[in-house]
XYZ file of C-alpha atoms in Angstrom:
467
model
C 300.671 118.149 104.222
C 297.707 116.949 106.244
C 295.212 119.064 104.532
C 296.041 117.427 101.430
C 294.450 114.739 102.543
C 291.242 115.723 104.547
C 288.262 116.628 102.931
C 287.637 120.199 100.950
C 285.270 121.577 103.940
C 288.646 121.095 105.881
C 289.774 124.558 104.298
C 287.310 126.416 106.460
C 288.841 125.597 109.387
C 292.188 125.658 107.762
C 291.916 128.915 106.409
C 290.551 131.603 108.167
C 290.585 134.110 105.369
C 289.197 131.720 102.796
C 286.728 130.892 105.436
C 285.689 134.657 105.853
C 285.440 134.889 101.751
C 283.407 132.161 101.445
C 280.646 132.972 103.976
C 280.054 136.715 102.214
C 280.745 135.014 98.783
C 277.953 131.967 99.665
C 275.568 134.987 101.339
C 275.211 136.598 98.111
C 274.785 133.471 96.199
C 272.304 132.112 97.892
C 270.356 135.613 97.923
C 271.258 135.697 94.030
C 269.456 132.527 93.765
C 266.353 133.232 95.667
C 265.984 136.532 93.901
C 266.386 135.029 90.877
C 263.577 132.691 90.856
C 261.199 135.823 92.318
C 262.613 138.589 89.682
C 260.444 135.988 87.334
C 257.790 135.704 88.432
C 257.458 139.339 89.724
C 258.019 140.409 85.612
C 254.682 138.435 84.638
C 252.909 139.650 87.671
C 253.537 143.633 87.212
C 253.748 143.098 82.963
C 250.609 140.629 82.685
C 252.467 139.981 79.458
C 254.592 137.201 78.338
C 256.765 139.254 75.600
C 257.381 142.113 77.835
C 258.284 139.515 80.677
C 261.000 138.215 78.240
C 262.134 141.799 77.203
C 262.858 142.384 80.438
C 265.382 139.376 81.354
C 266.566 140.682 77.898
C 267.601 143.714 79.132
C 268.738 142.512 82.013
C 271.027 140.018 80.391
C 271.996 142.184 77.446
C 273.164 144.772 80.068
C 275.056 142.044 82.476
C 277.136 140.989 78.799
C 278.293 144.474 77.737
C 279.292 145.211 81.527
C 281.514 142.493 81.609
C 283.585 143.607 78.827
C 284.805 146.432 80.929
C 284.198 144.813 84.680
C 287.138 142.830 84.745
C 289.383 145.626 83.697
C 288.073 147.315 86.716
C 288.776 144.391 89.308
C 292.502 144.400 87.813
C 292.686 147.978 88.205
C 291.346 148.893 91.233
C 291.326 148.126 94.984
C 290.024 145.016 95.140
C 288.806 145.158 98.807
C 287.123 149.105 98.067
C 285.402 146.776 94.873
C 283.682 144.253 97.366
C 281.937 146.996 99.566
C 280.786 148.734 96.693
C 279.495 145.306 95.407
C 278.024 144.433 98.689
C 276.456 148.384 98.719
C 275.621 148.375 95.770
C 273.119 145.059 96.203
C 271.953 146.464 98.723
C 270.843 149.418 97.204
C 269.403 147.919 94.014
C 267.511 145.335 95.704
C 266.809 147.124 98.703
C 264.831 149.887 96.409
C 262.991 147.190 94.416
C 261.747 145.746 97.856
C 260.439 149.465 98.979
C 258.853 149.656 95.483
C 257.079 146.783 95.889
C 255.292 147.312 99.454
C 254.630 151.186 98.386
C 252.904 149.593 95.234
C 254.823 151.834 93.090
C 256.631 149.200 90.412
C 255.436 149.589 87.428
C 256.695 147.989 83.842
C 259.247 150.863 83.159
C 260.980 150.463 86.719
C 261.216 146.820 85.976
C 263.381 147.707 83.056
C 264.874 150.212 85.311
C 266.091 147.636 87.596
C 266.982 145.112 85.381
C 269.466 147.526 83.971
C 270.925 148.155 87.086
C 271.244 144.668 88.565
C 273.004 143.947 84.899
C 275.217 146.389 85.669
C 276.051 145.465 89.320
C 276.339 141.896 87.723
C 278.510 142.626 85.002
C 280.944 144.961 86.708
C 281.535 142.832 89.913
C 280.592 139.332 88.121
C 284.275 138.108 88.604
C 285.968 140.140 91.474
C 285.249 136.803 93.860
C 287.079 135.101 92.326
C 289.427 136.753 90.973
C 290.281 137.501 95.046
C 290.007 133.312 95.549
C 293.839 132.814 94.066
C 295.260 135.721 96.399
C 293.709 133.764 99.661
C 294.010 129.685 98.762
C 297.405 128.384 96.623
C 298.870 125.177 94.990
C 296.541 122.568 95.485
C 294.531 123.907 97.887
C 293.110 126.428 95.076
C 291.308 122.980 93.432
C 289.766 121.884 96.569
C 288.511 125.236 97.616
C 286.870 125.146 93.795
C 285.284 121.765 94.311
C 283.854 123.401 97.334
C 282.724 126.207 95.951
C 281.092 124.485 92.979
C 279.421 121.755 95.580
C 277.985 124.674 97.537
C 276.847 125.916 94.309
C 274.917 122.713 93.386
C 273.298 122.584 96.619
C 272.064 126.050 96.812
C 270.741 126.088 92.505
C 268.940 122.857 93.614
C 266.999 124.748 96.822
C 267.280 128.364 95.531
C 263.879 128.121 93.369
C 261.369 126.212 95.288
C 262.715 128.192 98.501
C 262.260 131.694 96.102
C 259.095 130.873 94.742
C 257.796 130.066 98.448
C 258.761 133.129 99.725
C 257.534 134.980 97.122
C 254.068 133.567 97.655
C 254.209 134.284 101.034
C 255.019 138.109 99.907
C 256.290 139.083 96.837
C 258.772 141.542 98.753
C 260.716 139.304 100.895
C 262.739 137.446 98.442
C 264.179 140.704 97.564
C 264.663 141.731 100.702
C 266.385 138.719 101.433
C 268.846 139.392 98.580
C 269.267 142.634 99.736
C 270.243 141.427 103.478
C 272.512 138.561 101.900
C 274.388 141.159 99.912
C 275.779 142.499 103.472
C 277.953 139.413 103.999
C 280.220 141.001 101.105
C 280.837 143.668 103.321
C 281.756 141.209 106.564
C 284.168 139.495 104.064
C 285.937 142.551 103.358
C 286.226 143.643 106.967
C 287.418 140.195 107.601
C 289.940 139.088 104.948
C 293.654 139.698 106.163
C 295.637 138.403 103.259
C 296.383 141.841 101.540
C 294.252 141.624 98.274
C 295.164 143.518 94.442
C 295.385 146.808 95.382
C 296.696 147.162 98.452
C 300.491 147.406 100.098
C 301.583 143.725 100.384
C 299.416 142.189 97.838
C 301.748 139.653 95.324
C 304.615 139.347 97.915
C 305.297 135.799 98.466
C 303.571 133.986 100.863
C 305.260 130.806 102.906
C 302.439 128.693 103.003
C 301.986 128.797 99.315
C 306.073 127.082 99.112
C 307.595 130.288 98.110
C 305.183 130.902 95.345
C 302.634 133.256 96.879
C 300.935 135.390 94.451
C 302.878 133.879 91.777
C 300.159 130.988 90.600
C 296.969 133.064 90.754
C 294.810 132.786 87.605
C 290.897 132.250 87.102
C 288.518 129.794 87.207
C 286.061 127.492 85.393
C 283.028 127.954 87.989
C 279.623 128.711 86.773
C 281.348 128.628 83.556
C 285.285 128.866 84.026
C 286.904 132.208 84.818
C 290.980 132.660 84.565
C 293.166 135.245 84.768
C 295.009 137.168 82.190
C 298.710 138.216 81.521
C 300.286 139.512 78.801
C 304.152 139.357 80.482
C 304.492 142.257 82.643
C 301.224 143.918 82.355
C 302.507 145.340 85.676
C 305.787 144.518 86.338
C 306.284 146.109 89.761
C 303.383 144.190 91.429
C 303.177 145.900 94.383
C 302.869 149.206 93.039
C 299.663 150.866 92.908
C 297.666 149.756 89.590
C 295.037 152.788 89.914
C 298.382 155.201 89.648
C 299.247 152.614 86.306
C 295.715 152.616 84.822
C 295.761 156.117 84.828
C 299.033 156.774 83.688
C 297.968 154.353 80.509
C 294.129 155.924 79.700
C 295.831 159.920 80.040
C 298.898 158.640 77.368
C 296.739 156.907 74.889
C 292.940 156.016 74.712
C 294.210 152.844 72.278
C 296.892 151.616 74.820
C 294.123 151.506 77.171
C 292.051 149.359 74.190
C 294.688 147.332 74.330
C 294.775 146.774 77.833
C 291.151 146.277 78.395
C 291.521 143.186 75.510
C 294.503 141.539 77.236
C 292.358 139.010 78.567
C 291.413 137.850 75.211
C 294.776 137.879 74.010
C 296.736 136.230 76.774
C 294.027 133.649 76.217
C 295.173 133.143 72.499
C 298.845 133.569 73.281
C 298.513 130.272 75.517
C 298.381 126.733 73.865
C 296.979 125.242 76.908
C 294.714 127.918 78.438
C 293.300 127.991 75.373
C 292.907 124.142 74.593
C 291.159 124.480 78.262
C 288.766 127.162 76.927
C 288.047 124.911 73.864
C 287.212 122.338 76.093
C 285.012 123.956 78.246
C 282.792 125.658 75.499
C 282.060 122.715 73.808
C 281.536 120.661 76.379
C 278.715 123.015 77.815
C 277.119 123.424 74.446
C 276.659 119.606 74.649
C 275.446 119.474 78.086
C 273.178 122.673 77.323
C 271.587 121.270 74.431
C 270.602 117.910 75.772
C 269.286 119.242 79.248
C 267.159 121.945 77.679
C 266.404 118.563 75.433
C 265.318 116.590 78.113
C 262.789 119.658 79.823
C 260.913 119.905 77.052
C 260.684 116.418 75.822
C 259.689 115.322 79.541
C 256.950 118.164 79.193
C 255.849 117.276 75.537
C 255.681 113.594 76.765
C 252.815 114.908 78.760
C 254.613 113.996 82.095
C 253.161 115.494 85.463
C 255.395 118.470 86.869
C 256.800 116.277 89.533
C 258.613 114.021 87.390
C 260.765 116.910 85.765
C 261.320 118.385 89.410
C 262.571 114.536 90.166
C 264.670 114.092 87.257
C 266.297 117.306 87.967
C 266.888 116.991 91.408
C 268.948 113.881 90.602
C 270.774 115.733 88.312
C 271.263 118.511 91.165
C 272.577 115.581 93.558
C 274.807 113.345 91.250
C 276.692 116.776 91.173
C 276.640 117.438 94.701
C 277.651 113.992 95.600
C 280.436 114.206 92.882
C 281.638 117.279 94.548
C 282.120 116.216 98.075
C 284.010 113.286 96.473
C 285.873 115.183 94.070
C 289.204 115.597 96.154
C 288.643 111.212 96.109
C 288.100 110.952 91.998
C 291.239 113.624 91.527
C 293.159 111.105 93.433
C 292.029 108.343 91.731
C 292.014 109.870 88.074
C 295.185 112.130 88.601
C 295.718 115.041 85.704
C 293.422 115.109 82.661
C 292.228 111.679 83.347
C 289.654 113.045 85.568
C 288.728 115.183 82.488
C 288.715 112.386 80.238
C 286.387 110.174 82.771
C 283.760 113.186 83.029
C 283.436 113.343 79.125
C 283.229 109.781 79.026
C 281.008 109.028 81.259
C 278.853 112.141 79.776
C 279.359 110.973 75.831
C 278.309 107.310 76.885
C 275.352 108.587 79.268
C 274.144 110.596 75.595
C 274.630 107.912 73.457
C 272.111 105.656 75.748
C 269.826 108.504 76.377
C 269.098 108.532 72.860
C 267.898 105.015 72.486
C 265.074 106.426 75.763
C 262.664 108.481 76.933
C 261.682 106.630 80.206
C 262.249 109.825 82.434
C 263.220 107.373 85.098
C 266.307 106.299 83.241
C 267.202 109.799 82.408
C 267.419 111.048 85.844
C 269.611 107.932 86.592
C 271.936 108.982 83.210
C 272.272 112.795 84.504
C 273.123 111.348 88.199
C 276.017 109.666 86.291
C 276.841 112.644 84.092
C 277.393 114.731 86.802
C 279.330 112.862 89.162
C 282.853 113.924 88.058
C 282.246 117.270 86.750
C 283.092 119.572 89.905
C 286.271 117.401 89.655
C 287.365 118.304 86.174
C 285.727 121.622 86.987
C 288.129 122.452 89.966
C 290.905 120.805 88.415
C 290.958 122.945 85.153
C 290.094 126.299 87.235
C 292.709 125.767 89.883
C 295.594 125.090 86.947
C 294.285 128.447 85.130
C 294.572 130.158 88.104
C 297.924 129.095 88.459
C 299.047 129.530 85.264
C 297.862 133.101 85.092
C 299.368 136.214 86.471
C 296.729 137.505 89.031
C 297.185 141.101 88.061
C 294.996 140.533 85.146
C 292.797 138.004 86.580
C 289.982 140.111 86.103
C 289.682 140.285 82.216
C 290.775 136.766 81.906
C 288.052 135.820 83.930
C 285.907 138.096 82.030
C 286.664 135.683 78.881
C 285.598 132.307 80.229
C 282.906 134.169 81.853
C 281.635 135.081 78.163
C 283.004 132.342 76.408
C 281.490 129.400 78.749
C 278.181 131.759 79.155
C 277.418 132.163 75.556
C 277.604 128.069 75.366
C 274.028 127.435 77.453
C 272.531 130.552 75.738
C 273.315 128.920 72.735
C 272.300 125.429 73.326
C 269.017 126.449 74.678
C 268.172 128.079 71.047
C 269.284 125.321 69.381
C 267.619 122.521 71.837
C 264.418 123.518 70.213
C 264.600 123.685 66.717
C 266.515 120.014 66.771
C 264.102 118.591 68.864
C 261.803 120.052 66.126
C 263.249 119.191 63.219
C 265.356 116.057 63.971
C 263.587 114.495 67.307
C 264.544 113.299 70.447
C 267.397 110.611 69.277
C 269.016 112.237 66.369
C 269.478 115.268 69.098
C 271.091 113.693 72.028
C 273.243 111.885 69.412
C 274.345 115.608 68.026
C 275.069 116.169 71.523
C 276.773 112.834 71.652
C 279.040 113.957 69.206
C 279.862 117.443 70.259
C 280.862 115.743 73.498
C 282.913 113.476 71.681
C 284.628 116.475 70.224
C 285.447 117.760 73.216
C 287.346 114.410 74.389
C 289.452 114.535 71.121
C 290.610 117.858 71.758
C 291.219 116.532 75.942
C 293.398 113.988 74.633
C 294.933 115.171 71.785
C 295.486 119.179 72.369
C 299.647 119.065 72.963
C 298.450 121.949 74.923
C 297.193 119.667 77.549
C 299.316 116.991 77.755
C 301.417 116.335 80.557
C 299.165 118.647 82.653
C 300.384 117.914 86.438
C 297.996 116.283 89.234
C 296.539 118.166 91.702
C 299.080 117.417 94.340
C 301.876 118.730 92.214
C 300.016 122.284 91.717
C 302.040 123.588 94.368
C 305.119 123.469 91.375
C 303.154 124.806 88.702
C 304.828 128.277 87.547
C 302.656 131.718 85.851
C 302.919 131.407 81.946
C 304.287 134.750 80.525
């Protein structure tokens, strides 16, 4: 197939429905981002007060955690298009009333907390429907170079989305918000645009002919800002077309512990799964390495006494080593077919470590995260697209949920711990730690049976759901 071989942005042309999803998916990313950087620095400016500042992104990411556990039930269970407008509506509302609160002057330290449970909500609940719709719209291996595009996109807008926030919050602290707010209407032109009959809906899992006969059947999650898949138990729903709000009922009005049960079947797919679960493995690990030693590297380049500048520098090459890696990851998963492009990335990151310890020349740094970076939207993309392939898309939602948590919980942890090494054991004894976590995470790439034998990328069109 031609578009095997042309580049990832290809697939907006290609495909008009992923094309539609990814405009209202990328509008509410980028007015994520923007808002993100503002939400900060409006905290400190309504609180005065550093401790209530960080009680508040508490909150709001306490809230966001306990919503997940029952958001991706919801985007299993429910019409997954009727999900996306009330995601879109419901940004809209949230940070449409936080921008009215702030030109009436009315925001005050208890709304803040207000709002941040709210957007933790909205967050949590709708966190994973994206892409839990992604598998439904793009198959075979056309699912790992929509990823790579996603995750490039991704890189580009984290690396803009802060200085472009903070400027528009010093221009007025409003517009950021209302930004958001505006950017959170593109879910709603994806969901009046999107043809491919999504979860929920008469049509959705019949086989589709572009796909080879496989159709629905190859769906599963993702390994994005984390890793998201999908979840089956075998037959969660046999009859896949039938309506799952009629079957989710049906289960919670029989027994409150079947519907437990179901609510966990993420987590226990996950387990049931030798390789899903090797891929899990993989992916928390790996992220508590990276996590450790760039939270590492911030505040050793700002107890160095180095100007602001040169941590903006060293992190924008970070930022573009990823960006470049992404626009040539459909080139490295040719090159490094299966898990060798998963071996490469941790590597080239375990060797990067090892020589970061030996330096603290920030110049050199930024050079050793350029390299670091390179190949991981490729092993990113790769991984996702095979869980999503391997995983039954009518629990996709709590599946996703799992890596969501699972690869989450990795950077909250490594920041803690960044710290109190850095501390306690200085600058090389902690990017050797990280070193060796890494090197963990290779030994279980290579050695998992789980993983072996994995297929390339252009055989994904072949791989069959796990039961």
């Amino acid at each position: 197939m031609n578009n095997k071989k042309s580049g990832d942005v290809r697939l907006l042309s290609e495909r008009a429905d992923y094309r539609n999803w990814w405009i209202g998916d990328t509008s509410a990313e980028i007015g994520t981002q923007i808002a993100s950087m503002a939400f900060t620095l409006l905290t400190y400016a309504v609180t005065r007060d550093v401790v209530i500042a960080g009680l508040v992104g508490a909150m709001r990411s306490l809230v966001n955690f306990v919503a997940m556990f029952y958001g991706g039930y919801v985007v299993d269970s429910r019409n997954q298009r009727t999900l996306l407008r009330l995601y879109g509506i419901s940004l809209c509302v949230v940070y449409g009333s936080l921008t009215v609160l702030i030109v009436a002057g009315a925001l005050n330290t208890a709304l803040l907390f207000g709002f941040a449970a709210l957007s933790g909500v909205v967050g949590g609940t709708f966190g994973s429907l994206t892409n839990a719709m992604l598998p439904q719209i793009l198959h075979g291996s056309e699912l790992t170079r929509g990823l790579s595009l996603n995750d490039t996109r991704d890189a580009a807008v984290g690396t803009v989305a802060a200085p472009v926030g903070a400027a528009f919050y010093g221009l007025a602290s409003a517009v950021p918000f209302l930004i958001n707010a505006l950017c959170s209407l593109g879910l709603l032109w994806s969901a009046a645009t999107i043809k491919t009959p999504l979860h929920g809906e008469p049509g959705a899992g019949e086989v589709d002919s572009r796909a080879g006969g496989r159709g629905d059947e190859g769906s599963a999650p993702e390994a994005r800002d984390g890793g998201e898949l999908a979840d089956t138990a075998g037959g969660d729903v046999p009859d896949k077309s039938a309506d799952p709000n009629d079957d989710a009922g049906k289960q919670q009005d029989s027994a409150p512990e079947t519907f437990f049960i179901r609510l966990v079947r993420g987590a226990t797919w996950v387990g049931k799964h030798p390789d899903i679960r090797a891929i899990l493995l993989v992916l928390i690990v790996f992220n508590l390495g990276s996590a450790i030693s760039i939270t590492a590297v911030e505040l050793q380049l700002q107890a160095d006494n180095n100007p602001s500048w040169v941590i903006g520098i060293t992190f924008s090459v970070f930022s573009m080593g990823a960006i470049l890696g992404g626009m040539l990851s459909n080139r490295w998963q040719t090159i490094l077919p299966g898990m060798r492009v998963v071996k490469a990335e941790l590597f080239v990151q375990l060797v990067c470590l090892v020589v970061m310890a030996t330096t603290r020349v920030w110049w050199i740094i930024a050079i050793l995260f350029f390299f670091t970076n390179l190949l991981i939207i490729a092993m990113n993309s790769y991984l996702g697209a095979y869980q999503m392939l391997r995983t039954p898309r009518d629990i996709l939602g709590r599946v996703s949920t799992v890596f969501r948590m699972g690869v989450g919980l990795a950077p909250i942890l490594g920041s803690t711990l960044a710290g109190f090494a850095l501390e306690y054991l200085g600058w090389s004894s902690t990017q050797l730690i990280c070193a060796v976590i890494t090197l963990i995470a290779l030994v279980v790439a290579i050695a998992a049976p789980g993983l072996r034998g994995l297929p390339a990328t252009r055989e994904f069109d072949s791989v069959k759901q796990a039961e």
